[in-house]
Short mmCIF file of N, CA, C and O in Angstrom, two decimals:
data_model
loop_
_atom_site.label_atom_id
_atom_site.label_comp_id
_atom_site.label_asym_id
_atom_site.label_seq_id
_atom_site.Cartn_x
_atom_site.Cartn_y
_atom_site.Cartn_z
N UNK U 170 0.84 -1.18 0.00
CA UNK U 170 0.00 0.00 0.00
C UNK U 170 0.88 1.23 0.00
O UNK U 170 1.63 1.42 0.96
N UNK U 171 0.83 2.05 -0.97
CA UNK U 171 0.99 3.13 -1.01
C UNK U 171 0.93 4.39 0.29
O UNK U 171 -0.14 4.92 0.57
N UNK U 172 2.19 4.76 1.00
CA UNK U 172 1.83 5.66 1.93
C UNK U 172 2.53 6.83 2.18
O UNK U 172 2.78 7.28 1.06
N UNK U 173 3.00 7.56 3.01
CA UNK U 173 3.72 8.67 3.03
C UNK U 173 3.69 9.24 4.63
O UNK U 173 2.74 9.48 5.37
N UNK U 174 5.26 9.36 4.87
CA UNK U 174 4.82 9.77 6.62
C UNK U 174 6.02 10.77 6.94
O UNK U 174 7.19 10.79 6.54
N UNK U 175 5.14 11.76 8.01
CA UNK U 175 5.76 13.11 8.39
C UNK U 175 6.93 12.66 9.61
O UNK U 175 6.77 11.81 10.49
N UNK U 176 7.90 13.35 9.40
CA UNK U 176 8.25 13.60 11.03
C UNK U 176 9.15 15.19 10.96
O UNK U 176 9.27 15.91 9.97
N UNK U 177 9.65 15.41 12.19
CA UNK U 177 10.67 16.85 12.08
C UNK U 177 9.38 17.79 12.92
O UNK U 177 9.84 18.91 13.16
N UNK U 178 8.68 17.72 13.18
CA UNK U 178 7.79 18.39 13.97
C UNK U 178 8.21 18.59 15.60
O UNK U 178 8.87 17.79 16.27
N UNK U 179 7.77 19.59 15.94
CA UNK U 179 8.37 20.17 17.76
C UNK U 179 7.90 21.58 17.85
O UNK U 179 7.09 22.21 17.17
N UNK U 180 8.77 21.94 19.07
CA UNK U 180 8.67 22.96 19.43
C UNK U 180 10.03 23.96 19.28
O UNK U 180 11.22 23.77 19.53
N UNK U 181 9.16 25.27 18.70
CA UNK U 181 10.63 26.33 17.95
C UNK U 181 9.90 27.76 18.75
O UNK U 181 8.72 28.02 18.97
N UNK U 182 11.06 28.48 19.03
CA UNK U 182 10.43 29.95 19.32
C UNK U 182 10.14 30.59 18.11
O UNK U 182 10.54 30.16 17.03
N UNK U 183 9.22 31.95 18.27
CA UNK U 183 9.31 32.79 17.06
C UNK U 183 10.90 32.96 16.35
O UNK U 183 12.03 32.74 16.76
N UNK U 184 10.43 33.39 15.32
CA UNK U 184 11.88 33.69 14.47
C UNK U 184 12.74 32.81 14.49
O UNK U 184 13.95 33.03 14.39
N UNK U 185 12.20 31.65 14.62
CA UNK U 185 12.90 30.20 14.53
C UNK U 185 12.62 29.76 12.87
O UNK U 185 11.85 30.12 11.97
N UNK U 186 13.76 28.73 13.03
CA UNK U 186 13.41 28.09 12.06
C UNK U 186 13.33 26.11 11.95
O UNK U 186 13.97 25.37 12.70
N UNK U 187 12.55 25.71 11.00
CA UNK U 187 12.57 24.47 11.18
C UNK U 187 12.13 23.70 9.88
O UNK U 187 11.31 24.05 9.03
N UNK U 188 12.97 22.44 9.95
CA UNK U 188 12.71 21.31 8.83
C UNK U 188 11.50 20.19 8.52
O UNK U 188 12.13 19.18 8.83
N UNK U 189 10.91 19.97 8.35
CA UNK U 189 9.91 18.90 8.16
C UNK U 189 10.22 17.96 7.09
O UNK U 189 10.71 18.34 6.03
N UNK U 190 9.83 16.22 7.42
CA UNK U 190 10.26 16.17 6.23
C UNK U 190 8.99 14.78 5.68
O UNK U 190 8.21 14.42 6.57
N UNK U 191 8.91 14.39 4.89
CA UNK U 191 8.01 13.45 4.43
C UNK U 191 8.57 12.70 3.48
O UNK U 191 9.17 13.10 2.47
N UNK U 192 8.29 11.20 3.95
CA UNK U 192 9.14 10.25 3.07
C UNK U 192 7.97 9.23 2.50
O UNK U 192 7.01 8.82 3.16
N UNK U 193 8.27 8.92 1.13
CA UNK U 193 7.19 8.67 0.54
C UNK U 193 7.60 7.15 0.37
O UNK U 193 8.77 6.87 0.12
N UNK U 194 6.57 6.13 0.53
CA UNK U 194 6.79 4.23 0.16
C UNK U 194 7.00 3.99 -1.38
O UNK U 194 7.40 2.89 -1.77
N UNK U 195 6.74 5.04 -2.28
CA UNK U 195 7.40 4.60 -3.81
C UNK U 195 8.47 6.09 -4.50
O UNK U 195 8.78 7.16 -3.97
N UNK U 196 8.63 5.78 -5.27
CA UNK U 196 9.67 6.93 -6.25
C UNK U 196 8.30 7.84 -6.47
O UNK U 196 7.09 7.63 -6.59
N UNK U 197 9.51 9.38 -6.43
CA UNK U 197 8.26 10.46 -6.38
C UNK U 197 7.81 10.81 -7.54
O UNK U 197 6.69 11.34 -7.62
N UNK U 198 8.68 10.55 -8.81
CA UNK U 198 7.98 10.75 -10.17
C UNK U 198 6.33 10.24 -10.36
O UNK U 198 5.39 10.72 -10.99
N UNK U 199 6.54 8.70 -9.23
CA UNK U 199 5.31 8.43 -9.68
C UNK U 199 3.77 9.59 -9.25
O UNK U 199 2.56 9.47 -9.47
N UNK U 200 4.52 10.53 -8.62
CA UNK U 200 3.24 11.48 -7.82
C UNK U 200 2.83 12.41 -9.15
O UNK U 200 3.71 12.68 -9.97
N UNK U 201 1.67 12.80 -9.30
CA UNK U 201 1.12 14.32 -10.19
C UNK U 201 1.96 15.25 -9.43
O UNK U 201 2.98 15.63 -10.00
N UNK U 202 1.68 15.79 -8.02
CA UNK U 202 1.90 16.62 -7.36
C UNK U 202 2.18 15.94 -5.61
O UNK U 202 1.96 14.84 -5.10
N UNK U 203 2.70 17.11 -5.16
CA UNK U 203 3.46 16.65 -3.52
C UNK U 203 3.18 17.88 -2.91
O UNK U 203 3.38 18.92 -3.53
N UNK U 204 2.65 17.87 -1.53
CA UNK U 204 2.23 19.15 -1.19
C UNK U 204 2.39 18.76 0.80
O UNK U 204 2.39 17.71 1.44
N UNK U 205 2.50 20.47 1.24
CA UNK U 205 2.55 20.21 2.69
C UNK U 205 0.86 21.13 3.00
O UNK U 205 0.50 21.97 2.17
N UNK U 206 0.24 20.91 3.88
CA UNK U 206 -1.14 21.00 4.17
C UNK U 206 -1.02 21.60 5.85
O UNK U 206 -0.30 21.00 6.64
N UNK U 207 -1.59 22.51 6.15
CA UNK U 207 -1.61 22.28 7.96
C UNK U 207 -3.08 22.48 8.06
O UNK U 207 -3.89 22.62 7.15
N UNK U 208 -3.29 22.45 9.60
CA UNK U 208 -4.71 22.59 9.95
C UNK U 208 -4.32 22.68 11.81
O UNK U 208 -3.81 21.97 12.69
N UNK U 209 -5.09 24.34 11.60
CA UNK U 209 -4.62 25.03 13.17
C UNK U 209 -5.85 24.10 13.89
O UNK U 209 -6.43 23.24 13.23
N UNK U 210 -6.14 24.33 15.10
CA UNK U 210 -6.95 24.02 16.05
C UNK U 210 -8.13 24.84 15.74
O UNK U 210 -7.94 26.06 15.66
N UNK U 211 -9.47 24.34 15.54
CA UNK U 211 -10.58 25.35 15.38
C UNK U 211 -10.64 25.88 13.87
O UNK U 211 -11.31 26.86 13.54
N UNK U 212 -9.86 25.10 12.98
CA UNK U 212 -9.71 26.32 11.55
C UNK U 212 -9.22 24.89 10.28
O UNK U 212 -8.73 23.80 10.56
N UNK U 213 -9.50 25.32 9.20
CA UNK U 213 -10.15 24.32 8.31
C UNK U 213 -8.41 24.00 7.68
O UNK U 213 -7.59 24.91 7.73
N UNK U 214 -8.04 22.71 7.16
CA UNK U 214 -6.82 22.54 6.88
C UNK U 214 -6.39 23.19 5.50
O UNK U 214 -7.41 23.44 4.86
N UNK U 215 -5.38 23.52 4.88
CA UNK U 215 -5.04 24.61 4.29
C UNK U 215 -3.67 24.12 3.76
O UNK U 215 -2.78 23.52 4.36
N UNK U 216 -3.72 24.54 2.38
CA UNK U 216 -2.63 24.22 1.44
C UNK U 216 -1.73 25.34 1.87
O UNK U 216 -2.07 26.52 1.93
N UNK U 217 -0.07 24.68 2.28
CA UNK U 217 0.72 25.79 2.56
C UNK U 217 1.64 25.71 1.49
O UNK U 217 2.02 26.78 1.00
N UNK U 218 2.12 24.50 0.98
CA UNK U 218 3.22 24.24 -0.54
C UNK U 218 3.15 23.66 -1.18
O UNK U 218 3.04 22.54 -0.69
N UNK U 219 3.15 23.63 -2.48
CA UNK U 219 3.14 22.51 -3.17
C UNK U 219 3.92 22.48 -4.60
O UNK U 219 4.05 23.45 -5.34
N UNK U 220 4.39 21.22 -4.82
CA UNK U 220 5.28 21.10 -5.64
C UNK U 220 4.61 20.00 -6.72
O UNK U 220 4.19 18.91 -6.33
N UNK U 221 4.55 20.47 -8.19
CA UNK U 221 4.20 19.59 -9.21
C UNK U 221 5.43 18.75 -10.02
O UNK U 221 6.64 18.94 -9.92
N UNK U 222 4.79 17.83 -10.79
CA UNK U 222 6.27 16.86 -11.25
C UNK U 222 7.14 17.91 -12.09
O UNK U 222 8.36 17.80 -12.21
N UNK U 223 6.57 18.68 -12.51
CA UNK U 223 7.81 19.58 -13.16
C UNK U 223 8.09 20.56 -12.41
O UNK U 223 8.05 21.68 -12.91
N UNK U 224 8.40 20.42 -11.21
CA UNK U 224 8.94 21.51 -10.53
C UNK U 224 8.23 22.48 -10.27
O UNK U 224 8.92 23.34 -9.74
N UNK U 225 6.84 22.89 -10.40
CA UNK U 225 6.39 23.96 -10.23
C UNK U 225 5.92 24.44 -8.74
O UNK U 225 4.84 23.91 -8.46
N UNK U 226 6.50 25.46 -7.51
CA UNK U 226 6.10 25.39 -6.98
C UNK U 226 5.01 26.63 -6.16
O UNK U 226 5.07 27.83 -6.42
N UNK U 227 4.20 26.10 -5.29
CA UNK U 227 3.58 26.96 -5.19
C UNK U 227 3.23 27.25 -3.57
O UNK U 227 3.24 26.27 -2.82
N UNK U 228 2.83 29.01 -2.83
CA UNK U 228 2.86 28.78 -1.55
C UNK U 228 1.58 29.51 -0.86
O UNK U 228 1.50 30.67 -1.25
N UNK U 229 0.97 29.28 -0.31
CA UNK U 229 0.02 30.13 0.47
C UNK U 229 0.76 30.98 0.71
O UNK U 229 1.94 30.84 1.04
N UNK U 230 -0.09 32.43 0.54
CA UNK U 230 0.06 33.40 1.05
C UNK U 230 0.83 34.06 2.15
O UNK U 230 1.73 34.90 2.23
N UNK U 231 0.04 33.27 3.06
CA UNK U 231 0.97 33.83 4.22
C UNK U 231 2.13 33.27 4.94
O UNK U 231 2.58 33.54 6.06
N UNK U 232 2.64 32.15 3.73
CA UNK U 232 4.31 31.47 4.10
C UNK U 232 4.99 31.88 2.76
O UNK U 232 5.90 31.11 2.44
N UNK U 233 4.81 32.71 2.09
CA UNK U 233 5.71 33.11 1.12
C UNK U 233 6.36 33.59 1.44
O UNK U 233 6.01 34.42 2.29
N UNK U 234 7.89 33.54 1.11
CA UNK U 234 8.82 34.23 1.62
C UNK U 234 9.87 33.56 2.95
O UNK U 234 11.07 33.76 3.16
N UNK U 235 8.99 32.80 3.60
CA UNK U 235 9.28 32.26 4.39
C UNK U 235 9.33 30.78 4.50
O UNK U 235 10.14 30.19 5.23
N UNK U 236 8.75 30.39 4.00
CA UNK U 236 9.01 29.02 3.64
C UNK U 236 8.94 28.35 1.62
O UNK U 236 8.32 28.71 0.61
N UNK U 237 10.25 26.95 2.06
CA UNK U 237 10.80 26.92 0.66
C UNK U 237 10.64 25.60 0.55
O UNK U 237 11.38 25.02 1.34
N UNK U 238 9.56 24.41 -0.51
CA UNK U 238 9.61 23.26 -0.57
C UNK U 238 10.47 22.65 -1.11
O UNK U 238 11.23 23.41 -1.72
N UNK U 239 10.82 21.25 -1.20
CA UNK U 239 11.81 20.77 -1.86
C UNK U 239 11.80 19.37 -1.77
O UNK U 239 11.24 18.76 -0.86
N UNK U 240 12.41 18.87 -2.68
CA UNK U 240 12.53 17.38 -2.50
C UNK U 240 13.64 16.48 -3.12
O UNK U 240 14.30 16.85 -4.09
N UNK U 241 13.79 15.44 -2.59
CA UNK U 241 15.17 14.80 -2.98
C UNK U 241 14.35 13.33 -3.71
O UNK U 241 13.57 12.51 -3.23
N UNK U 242 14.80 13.44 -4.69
CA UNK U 242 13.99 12.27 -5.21
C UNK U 242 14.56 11.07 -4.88
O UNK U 242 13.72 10.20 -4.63
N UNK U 243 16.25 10.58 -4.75
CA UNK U 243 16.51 10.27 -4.31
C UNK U 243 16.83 9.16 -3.24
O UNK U 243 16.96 7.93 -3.17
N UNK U 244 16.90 10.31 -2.42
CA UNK U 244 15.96 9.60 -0.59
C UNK U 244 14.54 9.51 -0.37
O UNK U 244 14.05 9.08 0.68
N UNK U 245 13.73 10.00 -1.58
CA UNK U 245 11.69 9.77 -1.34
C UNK U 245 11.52 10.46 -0.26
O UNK U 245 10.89 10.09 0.73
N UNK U 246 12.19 11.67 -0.45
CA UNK U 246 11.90 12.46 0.63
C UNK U 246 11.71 14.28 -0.11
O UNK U 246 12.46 14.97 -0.80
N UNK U 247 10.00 14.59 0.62
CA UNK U 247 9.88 15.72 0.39
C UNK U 247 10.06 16.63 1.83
O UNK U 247 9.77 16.27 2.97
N UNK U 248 10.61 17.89 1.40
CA UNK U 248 10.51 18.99 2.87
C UNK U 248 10.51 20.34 2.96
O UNK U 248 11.03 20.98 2.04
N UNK U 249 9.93 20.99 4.07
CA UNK U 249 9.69 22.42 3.73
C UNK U 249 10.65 22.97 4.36
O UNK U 249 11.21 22.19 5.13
N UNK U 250 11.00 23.82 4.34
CA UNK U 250 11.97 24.73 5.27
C UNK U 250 11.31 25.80 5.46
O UNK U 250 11.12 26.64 4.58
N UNK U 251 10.76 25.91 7.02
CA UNK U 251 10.05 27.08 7.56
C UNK U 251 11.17 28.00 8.37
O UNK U 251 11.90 27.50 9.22
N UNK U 252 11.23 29.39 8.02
CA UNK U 252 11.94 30.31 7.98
C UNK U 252 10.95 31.33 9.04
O UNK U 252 9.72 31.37 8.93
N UNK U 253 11.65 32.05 9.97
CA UNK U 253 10.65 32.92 10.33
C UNK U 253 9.54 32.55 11.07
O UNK U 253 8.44 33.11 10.99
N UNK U 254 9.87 31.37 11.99
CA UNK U 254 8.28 31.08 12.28
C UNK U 254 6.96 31.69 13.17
O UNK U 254 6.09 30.85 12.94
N UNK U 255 6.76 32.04 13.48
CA UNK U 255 5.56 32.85 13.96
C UNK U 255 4.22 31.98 14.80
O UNK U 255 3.80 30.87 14.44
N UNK U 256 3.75 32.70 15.86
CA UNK U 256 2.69 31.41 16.88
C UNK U 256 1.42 31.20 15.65
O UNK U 256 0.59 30.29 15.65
N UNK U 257 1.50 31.97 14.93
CA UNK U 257 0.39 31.74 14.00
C UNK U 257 0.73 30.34 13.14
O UNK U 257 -0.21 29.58 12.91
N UNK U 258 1.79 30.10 12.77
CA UNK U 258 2.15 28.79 12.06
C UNK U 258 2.05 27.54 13.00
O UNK U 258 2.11 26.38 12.61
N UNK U 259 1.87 27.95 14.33
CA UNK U 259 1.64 26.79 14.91
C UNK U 259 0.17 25.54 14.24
O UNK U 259 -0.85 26.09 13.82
N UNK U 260 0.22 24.53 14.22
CA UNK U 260 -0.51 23.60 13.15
C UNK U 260 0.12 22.23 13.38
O UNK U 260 1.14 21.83 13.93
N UNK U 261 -0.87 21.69 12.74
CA UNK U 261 -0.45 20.13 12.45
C UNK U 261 -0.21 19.96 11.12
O UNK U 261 -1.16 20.00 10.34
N UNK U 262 1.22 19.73 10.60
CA UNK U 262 1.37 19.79 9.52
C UNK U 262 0.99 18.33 8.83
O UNK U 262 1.18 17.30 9.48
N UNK U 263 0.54 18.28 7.75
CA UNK U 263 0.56 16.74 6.66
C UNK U 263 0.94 16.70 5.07
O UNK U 263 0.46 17.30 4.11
N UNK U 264 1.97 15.77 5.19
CA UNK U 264 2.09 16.11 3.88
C UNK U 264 1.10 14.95 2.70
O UNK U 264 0.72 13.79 2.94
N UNK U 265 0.90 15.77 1.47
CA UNK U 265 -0.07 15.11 0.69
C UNK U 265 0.78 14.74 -0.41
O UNK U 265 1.76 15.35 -0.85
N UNK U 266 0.05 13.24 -0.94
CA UNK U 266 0.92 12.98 -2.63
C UNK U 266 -0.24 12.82 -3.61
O UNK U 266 -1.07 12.01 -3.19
N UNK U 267 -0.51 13.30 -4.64
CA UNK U 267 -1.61 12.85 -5.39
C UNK U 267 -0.72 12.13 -7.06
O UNK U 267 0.09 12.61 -7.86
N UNK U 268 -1.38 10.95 -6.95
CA UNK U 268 -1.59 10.57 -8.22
C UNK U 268 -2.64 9.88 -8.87
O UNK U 268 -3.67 9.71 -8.22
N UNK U 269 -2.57 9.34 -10.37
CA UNK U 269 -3.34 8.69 -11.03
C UNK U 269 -3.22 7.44 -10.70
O UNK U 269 -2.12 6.97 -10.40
N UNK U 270 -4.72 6.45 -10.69
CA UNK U 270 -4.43 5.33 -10.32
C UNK U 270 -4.37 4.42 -11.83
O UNK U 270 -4.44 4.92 -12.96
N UNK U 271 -4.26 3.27 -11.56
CA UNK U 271 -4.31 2.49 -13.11
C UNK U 271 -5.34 2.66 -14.05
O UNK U 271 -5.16 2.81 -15.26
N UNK U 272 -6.92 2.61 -13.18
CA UNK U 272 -7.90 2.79 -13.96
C UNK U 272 -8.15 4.55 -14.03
O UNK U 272 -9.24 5.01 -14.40
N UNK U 273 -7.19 5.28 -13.69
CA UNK U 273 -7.05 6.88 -14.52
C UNK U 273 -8.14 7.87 -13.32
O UNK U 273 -8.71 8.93 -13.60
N UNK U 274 -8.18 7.37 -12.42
CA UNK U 274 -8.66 8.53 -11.04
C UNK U 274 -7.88 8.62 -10.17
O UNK U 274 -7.05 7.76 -9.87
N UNK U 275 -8.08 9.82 -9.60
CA UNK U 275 -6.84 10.91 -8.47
C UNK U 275 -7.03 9.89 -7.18
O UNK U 275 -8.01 9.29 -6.73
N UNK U 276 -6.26 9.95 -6.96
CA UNK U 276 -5.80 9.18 -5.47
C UNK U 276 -5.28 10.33 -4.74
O UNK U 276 -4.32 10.95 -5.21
N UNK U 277 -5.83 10.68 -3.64
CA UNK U 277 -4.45 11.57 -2.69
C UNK U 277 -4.15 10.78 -1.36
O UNK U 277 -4.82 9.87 -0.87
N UNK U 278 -3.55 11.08 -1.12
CA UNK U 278 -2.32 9.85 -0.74
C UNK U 278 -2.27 11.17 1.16
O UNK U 278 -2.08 12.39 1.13
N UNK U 279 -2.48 10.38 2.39
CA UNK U 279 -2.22 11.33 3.21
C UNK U 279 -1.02 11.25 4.64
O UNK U 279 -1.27 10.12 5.07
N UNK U 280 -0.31 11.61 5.23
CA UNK U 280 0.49 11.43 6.18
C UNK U 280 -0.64 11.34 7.33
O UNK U 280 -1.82 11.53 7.02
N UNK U 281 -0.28 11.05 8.60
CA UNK U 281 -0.63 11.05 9.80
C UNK U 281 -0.50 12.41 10.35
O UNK U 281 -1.26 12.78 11.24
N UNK U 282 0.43 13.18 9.86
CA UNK U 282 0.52 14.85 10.45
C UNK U 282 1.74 14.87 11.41
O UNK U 282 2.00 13.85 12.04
N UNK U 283 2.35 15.76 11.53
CA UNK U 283 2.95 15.86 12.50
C UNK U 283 3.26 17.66 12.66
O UNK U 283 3.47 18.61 11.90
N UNK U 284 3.11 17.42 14.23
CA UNK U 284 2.75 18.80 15.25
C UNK U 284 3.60 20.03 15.18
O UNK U 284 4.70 19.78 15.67
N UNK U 285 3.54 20.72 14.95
CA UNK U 285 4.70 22.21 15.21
C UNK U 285 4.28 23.26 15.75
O UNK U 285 3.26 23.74 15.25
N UNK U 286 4.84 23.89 16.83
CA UNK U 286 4.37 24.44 18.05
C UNK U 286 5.21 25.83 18.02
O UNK U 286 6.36 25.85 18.47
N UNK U 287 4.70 26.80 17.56
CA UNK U 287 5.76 28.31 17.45
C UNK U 287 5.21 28.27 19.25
O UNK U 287 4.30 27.63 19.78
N UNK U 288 6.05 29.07 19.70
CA UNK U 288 6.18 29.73 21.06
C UNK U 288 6.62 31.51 21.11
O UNK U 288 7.56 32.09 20.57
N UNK U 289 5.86 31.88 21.72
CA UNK U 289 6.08 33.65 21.38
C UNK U 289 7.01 34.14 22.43
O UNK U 289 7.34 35.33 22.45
#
């Protein structure tokens, strides 16, 4: 079975910075797209990066600038680098993989999440 799992999650002060990383059970070509997702306490989960097979990437609003996705194809490992962090980024991060399945429908593919805790 196809899966994908977070870790690198903790606790950082403001103006910290920190790694996350997500390692995927097959080669990442096989993904459409690879993306990191959070979801605060009380508030609906939310696309923060995402990266398509050709490199394209893309960031919510309010981590631009501050955070940079990336991935090592490699090691099957995708990760964000949060820059600047702020109590507002506090969240449960998850990272997502979507692809096509054999019979040609989207699969998204989900982590378990893992926690990151800004401190002010």
């Amino acid at each position: 079975q196809i899966h994908v799992e977070e870790s690198g999650g903790g606790l950082v002060q403001a103006g910290g910075s920190l790694r996350l990383s997500c390692k995927t059970s097959i080669g990442m070509s096989r993904f459409n797209a690879l993306a990191w997702y959070r979801q605060a306490p009380g508030k609906q989960r939310e696309m923060v990066a995402r990266l398509s097979t050709g490199g394209t990437s893309t960031y919510a609003d309010s981590v631009k600038g501050r955070f940079t996705i990336s991935r090592d194809n490699a090691a099957k490992r995708l990760y964000p680098q949060m820059n600047s962090l702020t109590p507002e980024d506090t969240a449960v991060y998850y990272c997502s993989a979507t692809r096509t399945t054999y019979w040609g429908s989207r699969q998204d593919i989900w982590g378990q999440g893992t926690q990151v805790t800004v401190s002010s």
